[in-house]
Amino acid sequence: SGVAYVYDPKTLKLLVEFDDQHFGRYYQYNDEGKLIRKIAETEKGIKTIQETQYNTYSIEKKELNKQ
């Protein structure tokens, strides 16, 4: 009985964690590298177990050109 981990070779972020029954827990990140979703694989299928939304400011190029 053991747990296996899969990491992204570029970012070194955890992508998947497999339990001793070979079910995966998948980790998804946004473009900023922040964790946004955890998805679990079960006998009954795949389900989202955690989801996070971040409030970030977006400045359009038009506004930047005015300054």
Coordinates of N, CA and C in Angstrom, one line a residue:
S1 N 0.9 -1.2 0.0 CA 0.0 0.0 0.0 C 0.9 1.2 0.0
G2 N 0.7 2.1 -1.0 CA 1.5 3.3 -1.1 C 0.8 4.3 -1.9
V3 N 1.4 5.5 -1.9 CA 0.8 6.6 -2.7 C 1.8 7.0 -3.7
A4 N 1.4 7.3 -4.9 CA 2.3 7.8 -6.0 C 1.9 9.2 -6.3
Y5 N 2.9 10.0 -6.6 CA 2.7 11.4 -7.0 C 3.3 11.7 -8.4
V6 N 2.6 12.6 -9.1 CA 3.0 13.0 -10.4 C 3.1 14.6 -10.4
Y7 N 4.3 15.1 -10.7 CA 4.6 16.5 -10.7 C 4.8 17.0 -12.1
D8 N 4.5 18.3 -12.3 CA 4.8 18.9 -13.6 C 6.3 19.2 -13.6
P9 N 7.0 18.7 -14.7 CA 8.5 18.9 -14.7 C 9.0 20.3 -14.8
K10 N 8.1 21.2 -15.3 CA 8.5 22.6 -15.4 C 8.3 23.4 -14.2
T11 N 7.1 23.3 -13.6 CA 6.7 24.1 -12.5 C 6.9 23.4 -11.1
L12 N 7.1 22.0 -11.2 CA 7.2 21.2 -10.0 C 6.0 21.2 -9.1
K13 N 4.9 21.6 -9.7 CA 3.6 21.6 -9.0 C 3.0 20.1 -9.1
L14 N 2.3 19.8 -8.0 CA 1.6 18.5 -7.9 C 0.5 18.4 -8.9
L15 N 0.5 17.4 -9.8 CA -0.6 17.3 -10.8 C -1.6 16.2 -10.4
V16 N -1.1 15.0 -10.0 CA -1.9 13.9 -9.6 C -1.3 13.2 -8.4
E17 N -2.2 12.7 -7.6 CA -1.8 11.9 -6.4 C -2.7 10.6 -6.5
F18 N -2.0 9.4 -6.7 CA -2.7 8.2 -6.8 C -2.7 7.4 -5.5
D19 N -3.8 6.9 -5.0 CA -3.9 6.2 -3.8 C -3.5 4.7 -4.0
D20 N -3.6 3.9 -3.0 CA -3.2 2.5 -3.1 C -4.2 1.7 -3.9
Q21 N -5.3 2.2 -4.3 CA -6.3 1.6 -5.1 C -6.2 2.1 -6.6
H22 N -5.2 3.0 -6.8 CA -5.0 3.5 -8.1 C -6.0 4.6 -8.6
F23 N -6.7 5.1 -7.6 CA -7.6 6.3 -7.9 C -6.8 7.5 -7.8
G24 N -7.1 8.5 -8.7 CA -6.3 9.7 -8.7 C -7.0 10.9 -8.1
R25 N -6.3 11.8 -7.6 CA -6.8 13.1 -7.1 C -6.0 14.1 -8.0
Y26 N -6.7 14.8 -8.8 CA -6.1 15.7 -9.8 C -6.1 17.1 -9.3
Y27 N -5.0 17.8 -9.6 CA -4.9 19.2 -9.2 C -4.8 20.1 -10.4
Q28 N -5.6 21.1 -10.5 CA -5.6 22.0 -11.6 C -5.2 23.4 -11.2
Y29 N -4.4 24.1 -12.0 CA -3.9 25.4 -11.6 C -4.3 26.5 -12.7
N30 N -4.4 27.7 -12.3 CA -4.7 28.8 -13.2 C -3.4 29.2 -13.9
D31 N -3.4 30.2 -14.7 CA -2.3 30.7 -15.4 C -1.2 31.4 -14.5
E32 N -1.7 31.8 -13.3 CA -0.8 32.4 -12.3 C -0.1 31.3 -11.4
G33 N -0.5 30.0 -11.6 CA 0.0 29.0 -10.8 C -0.7 28.7 -9.5
K34 N -1.8 29.3 -9.3 CA -2.6 29.1 -8.1 C -3.5 27.9 -8.3
L35 N -3.7 27.1 -7.2 CA -4.6 26.0 -7.3 C -6.0 26.4 -7.4
I36 N -6.7 25.9 -8.4 CA -8.1 26.3 -8.6 C -9.1 25.2 -8.4
R37 N -8.6 23.9 -8.6 CA -9.5 22.8 -8.5 C -8.8 21.5 -8.1
K38 N -9.5 20.8 -7.3 CA -9.1 19.4 -6.9 C -10.2 18.5 -7.4
I39 N -9.9 17.5 -8.2 CA -10.8 16.5 -8.7 C -10.4 15.1 -8.2
A40 N -11.4 14.4 -7.7 CA -11.2 13.0 -7.2 C -11.8 12.0 -8.1
E41 N -11.1 10.9 -8.4 CA -11.5 9.8 -9.2 C -12.0 8.7 -8.2
T42 N -13.2 8.3 -8.3 CA -13.8 7.3 -7.4 C -14.4 6.2 -8.1
E43 N -14.9 5.2 -7.4 CA -15.6 4.0 -8.1 C -16.8 4.5 -8.8
K44 N -17.4 5.6 -8.4 CA -18.7 6.1 -9.0 C -18.4 7.1 -10.1
G45 N -17.1 7.4 -10.3 CA -16.8 8.4 -11.4 C -15.9 9.5 -10.8
I46 N -15.9 10.6 -11.6 CA -15.0 11.7 -11.2 C -15.8 12.8 -10.7
K47 N -15.4 13.4 -9.6 CA -16.1 14.6 -9.0 C -15.2 15.6 -8.5
T48 N -15.6 16.9 -8.6 CA -14.8 18.0 -8.1 C -15.0 18.1 -6.6
I49 N -13.9 18.1 -5.8 CA -14.0 18.1 -4.4 C -13.7 19.5 -3.8
Q50 N -13.0 20.3 -4.6 CA -12.7 21.7 -4.1 C -12.5 22.6 -5.4
E51 N -13.1 23.8 -5.3 CA -12.9 24.7 -6.4 C -12.7 26.1 -5.8
T52 N -11.7 26.8 -6.3 CA -11.4 28.1 -5.7 C -11.4 29.2 -6.8
Q53 N -12.0 30.3 -6.6 CA -11.9 31.4 -7.6 C -11.2 32.6 -6.9
Y54 N -10.3 33.2 -7.7 CA -9.5 34.3 -7.2 C -10.0 35.6 -7.8
N55 N -10.1 36.7 -7.1 CA -10.4 38.0 -7.6 C -9.1 38.7 -8.0
T56 N -9.0 38.9 -9.3 CA -7.8 39.5 -9.8 C -8.2 40.7 -10.7
Y57 N -7.4 41.7 -10.7 CA -7.7 42.9 -11.6 C -7.1 42.7 -13.0
S58 N -7.9 43.1 -13.9 CA -7.4 43.0 -15.3 C -7.5 44.4 -16.0
I59 N -6.3 44.8 -16.4 CA -6.3 46.1 -17.0 C -6.1 45.9 -18.5
E60 N -7.0 46.5 -19.3 CA -7.0 46.3 -20.7 C -5.9 47.2 -21.3
K61 N -5.4 46.8 -22.5 CA -4.3 47.5 -23.1 C -4.6 49.0 -23.4
K62 N -5.9 49.2 -23.7 CA -6.3 50.6 -24.0 C -6.1 51.5 -22.9
E63 N -6.4 51.1 -21.7 CA -6.1 51.9 -20.5 C -4.7 52.1 -20.2
L64 N -3.8 51.1 -20.5 CA -2.4 51.3 -20.3 C -1.8 52.3 -21.3
N65 N -2.3 52.3 -22.5 CA -1.8 53.3 -23.5 C -2.2 54.7 -23.2
K66 N -3.2 54.9 -22.5 CA -3.7 56.3 -22.1 C -2.7 57.0 -21.2
Q67 N -2.0 56.2 -20.4 CA -1.1 56.8 -19.3 C 0.2 57.3 -19.9

